[in-house]
Amino acid sequence: VRRSKVSGKAESYQMQAFDIAREQFSMETALRRAIENGDMRLTYQPICDLSTGRIVAFESLARWTDEDGRPHSPDTFIPVAEESGLIVPLGRWAIDEAARTLAAWDARAGGDCGVKFAVNLSAIQLQRDAIPQLVEHALATNGLAGARLSLELTESALVTDPDRIAGIMHALKALGTTIAMDDFGTGYSNLAYLQKLPIDVLKIDRSFITGMLADRDKVAIVRAILSLSQALGMMTTAEGIETRELSQTLAALGCTYGQGYVYARPLEAEAAYSFLSASH
Ligand code: C2E
Ligand code: MG
Ligand code: MG
Ligand code: MG
């Protein structure tokens, strides 16, 4: 593309938009290939009971390293997958892969390996795909009870068609799965949904946890979320716990579960299984 000598403002904005669109498209092409070729991976990060330290679950987190060996963050490729519709095949793969892996862990443990798996569901995926049917199929195919899976939704899922999402959540609950509200506190201001929807866990967004010990406002917000969840009979998970001190404080405040680098970073499946075996 030829850049004109007198590059006016409007033109440079156009160029930027063009470059961004082109980059997006090439990422989309590469991502499509990765999904088709089975190049996506799931990593697994432990979620611990804050009062006992015991691992209760692992959250599955998608990873993608492209053909040039460059890793891409889910914060970059999930939005591209959502905009392009690739979130549908990607999301299907993630549900199946998590269920397969959990069943394999059970087989190695000679029975229930003692943890649940949490799977993230994007708002777009919930709009476009038949999630309860996919989850039911993944459970049945792998011989797993519904209670072994937790599904993480964000508040953004509730914005477009709340009634439809409520139906999906009830269908998932009917399978026995747990439902967690991810990134809680960052999305939506209307809290009425909390009493209407079958939510088991509020995951307190990392932004409130990071730096909390030096910030009274963050402590106030975390306390408020904890008392809200207690009043509504829900459990809580604090995301992004990076220090012992934080995990102790959150335990003392009555937070149920914790997740973060202080326990472990997201681990490849094999390392995650070893981590579990070593700790249980
Ligand atoms: P999330 O579901 O809120 O996942 C938690 C994120 O926090 C993960 O980022 C995790 O690696 C990171 N994290 C955990 N502990 C710590 C900590 O102590 N400190 C810091 N700084 N970060 C921590 P990750 O893996 O980059 O994923 C980002 C987001 O991408 C996820 O946020 C989720 O919204 C989305 N995502 C990842 N995998 C999938 C997937 O399979 N499907 C869908 N729909 N979304 C996914
Ligand atoms: Mg999550
Ligand atoms: Mg989160
Ligand atoms: Mg997040």
mmCIF file of C-alpha atoms and ligand atoms in Angstrom:
data_model
loop_
_atom_site.group_PDB
_atom_site.id
_atom_site.type_symbol
_atom_site.label_atom_id
_atom_site.label_comp_id
_atom_site.label_asym_id
_atom_site.label_seq_id
_atom_site.Cartn_x
_atom_site.Cartn_y
_atom_site.Cartn_z
ATOM 1 C CA VAL A 1 0.000 0.000 0.000
ATOM 2 C CA ARG A 2 1.328 3.396 -1.031
ATOM 3 C CA ARG A 3 1.507 6.025 1.679
ATOM 4 C CA SER A 4 0.986 9.521 0.235
ATOM 5 C CA LYS A 5 3.656 12.150 0.818
ATOM 6 C CA VAL A 6 1.199 14.593 2.323
ATOM 7 C CA SER A 7 -0.149 12.258 4.966
ATOM 8 C CA GLY A 8 -3.120 14.156 6.406
ATOM 9 C CA LYS A 9 -4.693 13.235 9.708
ATOM 10 C CA ALA A 10 -7.746 11.605 8.144
ATOM 11 C CA GLU A 11 -5.559 9.453 5.974
ATOM 12 C CA SER A 12 -3.355 8.277 8.827
ATOM 13 C CA TYR A 13 -6.437 7.312 10.821
ATOM 14 C CA GLN A 14 -7.639 5.400 7.784
ATOM 15 C CA MET A 15 -4.298 3.661 7.550
ATOM 16 C CA GLN A 16 -4.458 2.731 11.203
ATOM 17 C CA ALA A 17 -7.945 1.332 10.824
ATOM 18 C CA PHE A 18 -6.781 -0.578 7.778
ATOM 19 C CA ASP A 19 -3.734 -1.989 9.578
ATOM 20 C CA ILE A 20 -5.837 -3.031 12.539
ATOM 21 C CA ALA A 21 -8.410 -4.708 10.290
ATOM 22 C CA ARG A 22 -5.667 -6.519 8.399
ATOM 23 C CA GLU A 23 -3.964 -7.687 11.572
ATOM 24 C CA GLN A 24 -7.283 -8.866 12.964
ATOM 25 C CA PHE A 25 -8.002 -10.770 9.773
ATOM 26 C CA SER A 26 -4.616 -12.493 9.727
ATOM 27 C CA MET A 27 -4.999 -13.435 13.373
ATOM 28 C CA GLU A 28 -8.447 -14.791 12.586
ATOM 29 C CA THR A 29 -7.059 -16.896 9.741
ATOM 30 C CA ALA A 30 -4.270 -18.267 11.912
ATOM 31 C CA LEU A 31 -6.665 -18.948 14.781
ATOM 32 C CA ARG A 32 -9.075 -20.799 12.488
ATOM 33 C CA ARG A 33 -6.196 -22.983 11.303
ATOM 34 C CA ALA A 34 -5.070 -23.626 14.874
ATOM 35 C CA ILE A 35 -8.548 -24.754 15.896
ATOM 36 C CA GLU A 36 -8.886 -26.984 12.828
ATOM 37 C CA ASN A 37 -5.417 -28.477 13.305
ATOM 38 C CA GLY A 38 -5.881 -29.170 16.993
ATOM 39 C CA ASP A 39 -3.146 -26.705 17.972
ATOM 40 C CA MET A 40 -5.074 -25.126 20.856
ATOM 41 C CA ARG A 41 -4.269 -26.214 24.408
ATOM 42 C CA LEU A 42 -5.903 -25.908 27.767
ATOM 43 C CA THR A 43 -3.905 -25.061 30.854
ATOM 44 C CA TYR A 44 -5.262 -25.644 34.324
ATOM 45 C CA GLN A 45 -5.003 -23.405 37.377
ATOM 46 C CA PRO A 46 -5.889 -24.676 40.856
ATOM 47 C CA ILE A 47 -8.655 -23.132 42.944
ATOM 48 C CA CYS A 48 -8.156 -23.754 46.674
ATOM 49 C CA ASP A 49 -10.356 -23.830 49.723
ATOM 50 C CA LEU A 50 -9.020 -20.826 51.650
ATOM 51 C CA SER A 51 -9.651 -22.314 55.073
ATOM 52 C CA THR A 52 -7.903 -25.647 54.450
ATOM 53 C CA GLY A 53 -5.635 -24.885 51.500
ATOM 54 C CA ARG A 54 -6.978 -27.948 49.743
ATOM 55 C CA ILE A 55 -7.387 -27.859 45.945
ATOM 56 C CA VAL A 56 -11.081 -28.095 45.099
ATOM 57 C CA ALA A 57 -11.024 -27.324 41.384
ATOM 58 C CA PHE A 58 -8.964 -26.378 38.370
ATOM 59 C CA GLU A 59 -9.983 -23.640 35.960
ATOM 60 C CA SER A 60 -9.280 -24.480 32.337
ATOM 61 C CA LEU A 61 -7.677 -21.597 30.445
ATOM 62 C CA ALA A 62 -7.133 -21.683 26.679
ATOM 63 C CA ARG A 63 -3.644 -21.227 25.250
ATOM 64 C CA TRP A 64 -2.551 -20.655 21.684
ATOM 65 C CA THR A 65 0.954 -20.569 20.247
ATOM 66 C CA ASP A 66 0.881 -19.747 16.530
ATOM 67 C CA GLU A 67 2.883 -21.441 13.765
ATOM 68 C CA ASP A 68 5.717 -18.944 14.219
ATOM 69 C CA GLY A 69 5.980 -19.955 17.859
ATOM 70 C CA ARG A 70 4.408 -16.763 19.178
ATOM 71 C CA PRO A 71 2.131 -17.211 22.170
ATOM 72 C CA HIS A 72 -1.065 -15.119 22.141
ATOM 73 C CA SER A 73 -2.951 -14.151 25.261
ATOM 74 C CA PRO A 74 -6.613 -15.162 25.562
ATOM 75 C CA ASP A 75 -7.320 -11.504 26.263
ATOM 76 C CA THR A 76 -6.299 -10.958 22.617
ATOM 77 C CA PHE A 77 -7.541 -14.059 20.802
ATOM 78 C CA ILE A 78 -10.852 -14.610 22.632
ATOM 79 C CA PRO A 79 -12.215 -11.233 21.407
ATOM 80 C CA VAL A 80 -11.060 -12.105 17.862
ATOM 81 C CA ALA A 81 -12.771 -15.493 18.197
ATOM 82 C CA GLU A 82 -15.933 -13.778 19.414
ATOM 83 C CA GLU A 83 -16.034 -11.258 16.576
ATOM 84 C CA SER A 84 -15.359 -13.874 13.909
ATOM 85 C CA GLY A 85 -17.681 -16.585 15.227
ATOM 86 C CA LEU A 86 -14.703 -18.866 15.878
ATOM 87 C CA ILE A 87 -15.710 -18.856 19.543
ATOM 88 C CA VAL A 88 -18.292 -21.513 18.627
ATOM 89 C CA PRO A 89 -15.833 -24.227 17.508
ATOM 90 C CA LEU A 90 -13.257 -23.032 20.053
ATOM 91 C CA GLY A 91 -15.788 -23.172 22.874
ATOM 92 C CA ARG A 92 -17.005 -26.619 21.821
ATOM 93 C CA TRP A 93 -13.449 -27.873 21.776
ATOM 94 C CA ALA A 94 -12.770 -26.398 25.238
ATOM 95 C CA ILE A 95 -15.790 -28.106 26.803
ATOM 96 C CA ASP A 96 -14.875 -31.462 25.220
ATOM 97 C CA GLU A 97 -11.178 -31.172 26.004
ATOM 98 C CA ALA A 98 -11.809 -30.273 29.658
ATOM 99 C CA ALA A 99 -14.232 -33.188 30.073
ATOM 100 C CA ARG A 100 -11.816 -35.610 28.382
ATOM 101 C CA THR A 101 -8.961 -34.463 30.583
ATOM 102 C CA LEU A 102 -10.987 -34.735 33.774
ATOM 103 C CA ALA A 103 -12.116 -38.247 32.847
ATOM 104 C CA ALA A 104 -8.483 -39.176 32.163
ATOM 105 C CA TRP A 105 -7.481 -37.854 35.613
ATOM 106 C CA ASP A 106 -10.260 -39.916 37.205
ATOM 107 C CA ALA A 107 -9.020 -43.001 35.359
ATOM 108 C CA ARG A 108 -5.483 -42.410 36.622
ATOM 109 C CA ALA A 109 -6.726 -41.809 40.167
ATOM 110 C CA GLY A 110 -8.793 -45.017 40.015
ATOM 111 C CA GLY A 111 -11.996 -43.081 40.743
ATOM 112 C CA ASP A 112 -13.084 -39.492 41.294
ATOM 113 C CA CYS A 113 -9.806 -37.545 41.366
ATOM 114 C CA GLY A 114 -11.351 -35.170 43.890
ATOM 115 C CA VAL A 115 -11.578 -31.919 41.957
ATOM 116 C CA LYS A 116 -13.999 -30.154 39.659
ATOM 117 C CA PHE A 117 -13.044 -28.446 36.421
ATOM 118 C CA ALA A 118 -14.211 -24.928 35.673
ATOM 119 C CA VAL A 119 -14.837 -23.978 32.048
ATOM 120 C CA ASN A 120 -15.238 -20.399 30.803
ATOM 121 C CA LEU A 121 -18.198 -19.606 28.571
ATOM 122 C CA SER A 122 -18.244 -16.412 26.570
ATOM 123 C CA ALA A 123 -21.408 -14.327 26.191
ATOM 124 C CA ILE A 124 -21.267 -14.703 22.402
ATOM 125 C CA GLN A 125 -20.929 -18.468 22.689
ATOM 126 C CA LEU A 126 -24.023 -18.577 24.914
ATOM 127 C CA GLN A 127 -25.948 -16.583 22.321
ATOM 128 C CA ARG A 128 -24.863 -18.638 19.352
ATOM 129 C CA ASP A 129 -24.553 -22.221 20.498
ATOM 130 C CA ALA A 130 -26.625 -24.842 22.326
ATOM 131 C CA ILE A 131 -24.456 -24.916 25.442
ATOM 132 C CA PRO A 132 -26.561 -27.159 27.747
ATOM 133 C CA GLN A 133 -26.729 -29.836 25.033
ATOM 134 C CA LEU A 134 -22.985 -29.644 24.465
ATOM 135 C CA VAL A 135 -22.259 -29.918 28.175
ATOM 136 C CA GLU A 136 -24.676 -32.809 28.581
ATOM 137 C CA HIS A 137 -23.038 -34.611 25.669
ATOM 138 C CA ALA A 138 -19.521 -34.012 27.014
ATOM 139 C CA LEU A 139 -20.524 -35.330 30.442
ATOM 140 C CA ALA A 140 -22.223 -38.430 29.041
ATOM 141 C CA THR A 141 -19.437 -39.249 26.575
ATOM 142 C CA ASN A 142 -16.848 -39.066 29.334
ATOM 143 C CA GLY A 143 -18.890 -40.722 32.064
ATOM 144 C CA LEU A 144 -18.790 -37.650 34.315
ATOM 145 C CA ALA A 145 -21.401 -36.482 36.817
ATOM 146 C CA GLY A 146 -22.616 -32.932 36.185
ATOM 147 C CA ALA A 147 -21.337 -31.846 39.597
ATOM 148 C CA ARG A 148 -17.780 -32.252 38.318
ATOM 149 C CA LEU A 149 -18.062 -29.185 36.091
ATOM 150 C CA SER A 150 -18.384 -25.550 36.982
ATOM 151 C CA LEU A 151 -19.307 -23.066 34.257
ATOM 152 C CA GLU A 152 -17.993 -19.530 34.455
ATOM 153 C CA LEU A 153 -20.101 -16.793 32.900
ATOM 154 C CA THR A 154 -19.553 -13.052 32.971
ATOM 155 C CA GLU A 155 -22.169 -10.418 33.622
ATOM 156 C CA SER A 156 -21.942 -9.380 29.961
ATOM 157 C CA ALA A 157 -23.817 -12.596 29.148
ATOM 158 C CA LEU A 158 -26.871 -11.169 30.918
ATOM 159 C CA VAL A 159 -27.062 -7.944 28.944
ATOM 160 C CA THR A 160 -28.487 -8.937 25.589
ATOM 161 C CA ASP A 161 -31.163 -11.529 26.319
ATOM 162 C CA PRO A 162 -31.408 -12.152 30.066
ATOM 163 C CA ASP A 163 -34.427 -14.444 29.807
ATOM 164 C CA ARG A 164 -32.713 -16.729 27.363
ATOM 165 C CA ILE A 165 -29.553 -16.816 29.491
ATOM 166 C CA ALA A 166 -31.649 -17.591 32.570
ATOM 167 C CA GLY A 167 -33.115 -20.562 30.685
ATOM 168 C CA ILE A 168 -29.634 -21.772 29.784
ATOM 169 C CA MET A 169 -28.453 -21.420 33.380
ATOM 170 C CA HIS A 170 -31.411 -23.431 34.685
ATOM 171 C CA ALA A 171 -30.765 -26.110 32.059
ATOM 172 C CA LEU A 172 -27.122 -26.289 33.168
ATOM 173 C CA LYS A 173 -28.136 -26.506 36.834
ATOM 174 C CA ALA A 174 -30.513 -29.349 35.928
ATOM 175 C CA LEU A 175 -27.440 -31.259 34.699
ATOM 176 C CA GLY A 176 -25.914 -30.837 38.162
ATOM 177 C CA THR A 177 -23.209 -28.369 37.197
ATOM 178 C CA THR A 178 -22.149 -25.403 39.295
ATOM 179 C CA ILE A 179 -22.440 -21.869 37.949
ATOM 180 C CA ALA A 180 -19.979 -19.113 38.761
ATOM 181 C CA MET A 181 -20.234 -15.416 37.942
ATOM 182 C CA ASP A 182 -16.755 -14.513 36.691
ATOM 183 C CA ASP A 183 -15.048 -11.112 37.085
ATOM 184 C CA PHE A 184 -17.771 -10.107 39.523
ATOM 185 C CA GLY A 185 -17.962 -6.400 40.232
ATOM 186 C CA THR A 186 -16.682 -5.183 36.872
ATOM 187 C CA GLY A 187 -19.713 -5.649 34.651
ATOM 188 C CA TYR A 188 -23.229 -4.725 35.373
ATOM 189 C CA SER A 189 -24.758 -2.426 37.918
ATOM 190 C CA ASN A 190 -28.222 -3.953 38.195
ATOM 191 C CA LEU A 191 -27.814 -6.599 40.882
ATOM 192 C CA ALA A 192 -31.408 -7.839 40.694
ATOM 193 C CA TYR A 193 -30.241 -10.766 38.600
ATOM 194 C CA LEU A 194 -28.443 -12.226 41.610
ATOM 195 C CA GLN A 195 -31.708 -13.219 43.276
ATOM 196 C CA LYS A 196 -33.303 -14.506 40.096
ATOM 197 C CA LEU A 197 -30.548 -16.645 38.653
ATOM 198 C CA PRO A 198 -29.134 -19.948 39.920
ATOM 199 C CA ILE A 199 -25.631 -18.717 40.724
ATOM 200 C CA ASP A 200 -23.485 -20.763 43.117
ATOM 201 C CA VAL A 201 -20.277 -18.758 43.215
ATOM 202 C CA LEU A 202 -19.232 -15.134 42.784
ATOM 203 C CA LYS A 203 -15.679 -14.800 41.530
ATOM 204 C CA ILE A 204 -14.381 -11.488 42.833
ATOM 205 C CA ASP A 205 -12.501 -9.774 40.037
ATOM 206 C CA ARG A 206 -8.731 -9.632 40.326
ATOM 207 C CA SER A 207 -8.773 -5.821 40.110
ATOM 208 C CA PHE A 208 -10.239 -5.665 43.644
ATOM 209 C CA ILE A 209 -7.795 -8.225 45.046
ATOM 210 C CA THR A 210 -4.538 -6.876 43.592
ATOM 211 C CA GLY A 211 -3.166 -4.270 45.969
ATOM 212 C CA MET A 212 -6.083 -4.739 48.332
ATOM 213 C CA LEU A 213 -3.966 -4.725 51.487
ATOM 214 C CA ALA A 214 -2.828 -1.175 50.796
ATOM 215 C CA ASP A 215 -6.206 0.128 49.673
ATOM 216 C CA ARG A 216 -9.092 0.568 52.107
ATOM 217 C CA ASP A 217 -11.581 1.144 49.299
ATOM 218 C CA LYS A 218 -10.772 -2.234 47.771
ATOM 219 C CA VAL A 219 -11.149 -3.903 51.152
ATOM 220 C CA ALA A 220 -14.540 -2.221 51.531
ATOM 221 C CA ILE A 221 -15.678 -3.520 48.136
ATOM 222 C CA VAL A 222 -14.426 -7.032 48.847
ATOM 223 C CA ARG A 223 -16.163 -7.039 52.240
ATOM 224 C CA ALA A 224 -19.394 -5.881 50.607
ATOM 225 C CA ILE A 225 -19.229 -8.626 47.987
ATOM 226 C CA LEU A 226 -18.541 -11.223 50.691
ATOM 227 C CA SER A 227 -21.499 -10.157 52.802
ATOM 228 C CA LEU A 228 -23.757 -9.940 49.758
ATOM 229 C CA SER A 229 -22.829 -13.452 48.719
ATOM 230 C CA GLN A 230 -23.290 -14.791 52.247
ATOM 231 C CA ALA A 231 -26.735 -13.192 52.502
ATOM 232 C CA LEU A 232 -27.688 -14.770 49.179
ATOM 233 C CA GLY A 233 -26.248 -18.165 50.100
ATOM 234 C CA MET A 234 -23.492 -18.101 47.520
ATOM 235 C CA MET A 235 -19.823 -19.014 47.741
ATOM 236 C CA THR A 236 -17.001 -16.696 46.756
ATOM 237 C CA THR A 237 -13.713 -17.140 44.927
ATOM 238 C CA ALA A 238 -11.048 -14.448 45.034
ATOM 239 C CA GLU A 239 -9.077 -14.229 41.781
ATOM 240 C CA GLY A 240 -5.476 -13.135 41.423
ATOM 241 C CA ILE A 241 -4.104 -13.931 44.896
ATOM 242 C CA GLU A 242 -0.372 -13.429 44.611
ATOM 243 C CA THR A 243 0.772 -13.387 48.251
ATOM 244 C CA ARG A 244 0.339 -15.481 51.405
ATOM 245 C CA GLU A 245 -0.721 -12.401 53.284
ATOM 246 C CA LEU A 246 -3.588 -11.823 50.867
ATOM 247 C CA SER A 247 -4.785 -15.414 51.080
ATOM 248 C CA GLN A 248 -4.735 -15.232 54.894
ATOM 249 C CA THR A 249 -6.620 -11.942 54.953
ATOM 250 C CA LEU A 250 -9.235 -13.208 52.496
ATOM 251 C CA ALA A 251 -9.681 -16.392 54.521
ATOM 252 C CA ALA A 252 -10.167 -14.305 57.668
ATOM 253 C CA LEU A 253 -12.752 -12.161 55.875
ATOM 254 C CA GLY A 254 -14.715 -15.328 55.073
ATOM 255 C CA CYS A 255 -13.977 -15.750 51.386
ATOM 256 C CA THR A 256 -14.556 -19.390 50.439
ATOM 257 C CA TYR A 257 -12.025 -20.098 47.689
ATOM 258 C CA GLY A 258 -8.917 -18.544 46.242
ATOM 259 C CA GLN A 259 -7.045 -18.681 42.963
ATOM 260 C CA GLY A 260 -3.793 -17.082 41.979
ATOM 261 C CA TYR A 261 -0.078 -17.308 41.431
ATOM 262 C CA VAL A 262 0.563 -17.869 45.151
ATOM 263 C CA TYR A 263 -0.872 -21.373 44.685
ATOM 264 C CA ALA A 264 0.134 -21.972 41.081
ATOM 265 C CA ARG A 265 0.106 -20.380 37.660
ATOM 266 C CA PRO A 266 -2.003 -22.040 34.973
ATOM 267 C CA LEU A 267 -0.241 -25.374 34.323
ATOM 268 C CA GLU A 268 -0.104 -27.743 31.374
ATOM 269 C CA ALA A 269 -2.383 -30.752 31.955
ATOM 270 C CA GLU A 270 0.422 -33.117 32.943
ATOM 271 C CA ALA A 271 1.974 -30.656 35.397
ATOM 272 C CA ALA A 272 -1.443 -29.868 36.842
ATOM 273 C CA TYR A 273 -2.125 -33.545 37.489
ATOM 274 C CA SER A 274 1.261 -33.929 39.216
ATOM 275 C CA PHE A 275 0.558 -30.827 41.275
ATOM 276 C CA LEU A 276 -2.760 -32.323 42.369
ATOM 277 C CA SER A 277 -1.260 -35.734 43.160
ATOM 278 C CA ALA A 278 1.505 -34.143 45.200
ATOM 279 C CA SER A 279 -0.910 -32.052 47.232
ATOM 280 C CA HIS A 280 -3.740 -34.521 47.906
HETATM 281 P P1 C2E B 1 -10.688 -15.381 33.720
HETATM 282 O O1 C2E B 1 -11.691 -16.433 33.409
HETATM 283 O O2 C2E B 1 -11.079 -14.336 34.692
HETATM 284 O O3 C2E B 1 -9.384 -16.164 34.173
HETATM 285 C C1 C2E B 1 -8.498 -15.718 35.151
HETATM 286 C C2 C2E B 1 -7.300 -15.033 34.531
HETATM 287 O O4 C2E B 1 -6.476 -14.520 35.570
HETATM 288 C C3 C2E B 1 -6.412 -15.972 33.726
HETATM 289 O O5 C2E B 1 -5.846 -15.219 32.665
HETATM 290 C C4 C2E B 1 -5.330 -16.343 34.736
HETATM 291 O O6 C2E B 1 -4.147 -16.793 34.143
HETATM 292 C C5 C2E B 1 -5.163 -15.022 35.434
HETATM 293 N N1 C2E B 1 -4.600 -15.165 36.791
HETATM 294 C C6 C2E B 1 -4.823 -16.142 37.687
HETATM 295 N N2 C2E B 1 -4.172 -15.918 38.837
HETATM 296 C C7 C2E B 1 -3.499 -14.754 38.682
HETATM 297 C C8 C2E B 1 -2.628 -13.989 39.538
HETATM 298 O O7 C2E B 1 -2.350 -14.331 40.690
HETATM 299 N N3 C2E B 1 -2.141 -12.827 39.030
HETATM 300 C C9 C2E B 1 -2.421 -12.417 37.765
HETATM 301 N N4 C2E B 1 -1.871 -11.283 37.342
HETATM 302 N N5 C2E B 1 -3.240 -13.114 36.934
HETATM 303 C C10 C2E B 1 -3.773 -14.270 37.384
HETATM 304 P P2 C2E B 1 -5.731 -15.821 31.188
HETATM 305 O O8 C2E B 1 -5.423 -17.284 31.246
HETATM 306 O O9 C2E B 1 -4.815 -14.928 30.434
HETATM 307 O O10 C2E B 1 -7.196 -15.672 30.634
HETATM 308 C C11 C2E B 1 -7.768 -14.405 30.464
HETATM 309 C C12 C2E B 1 -9.235 -14.494 30.190
HETATM 310 O O11 C2E B 1 -9.494 -15.103 28.928
HETATM 311 C C13 C2E B 1 -10.001 -15.359 31.199
HETATM 312 O O12 C2E B 1 -10.252 -14.607 32.368
HETATM 313 C C14 C2E B 1 -11.249 -15.675 30.406
HETATM 314 O O13 C2E B 1 -12.161 -14.593 30.459
HETATM 315 C C15 C2E B 1 -10.712 -15.784 28.989
HETATM 316 N N6 C2E B 1 -10.529 -17.208 28.644
HETATM 317 C C16 C2E B 1 -9.456 -18.008 28.863
HETATM 318 N N7 C2E B 1 -9.693 -19.263 28.410
HETATM 319 C C17 C2E B 1 -10.952 -19.246 27.902
HETATM 320 C C18 C2E B 1 -11.799 -20.246 27.275
HETATM 321 O O14 C2E B 1 -11.454 -21.426 27.117
HETATM 322 N N8 C2E B 1 -13.048 -19.833 26.863
HETATM 323 C C19 C2E B 1 -13.474 -18.535 27.037
HETATM 324 N N9 C2E B 1 -14.707 -18.209 26.611
HETATM 325 N N10 C2E B 1 -12.717 -17.589 27.626
HETATM 326 C C20 C2E B 1 -11.474 -17.939 28.058
HETATM 327 MG MG MG B 2 -12.834 -17.640 34.504
HETATM 328 MG MG MG B 3 -12.235 -13.966 36.165
HETATM 329 MG MG MG B 4 -10.863 -12.119 33.651
#
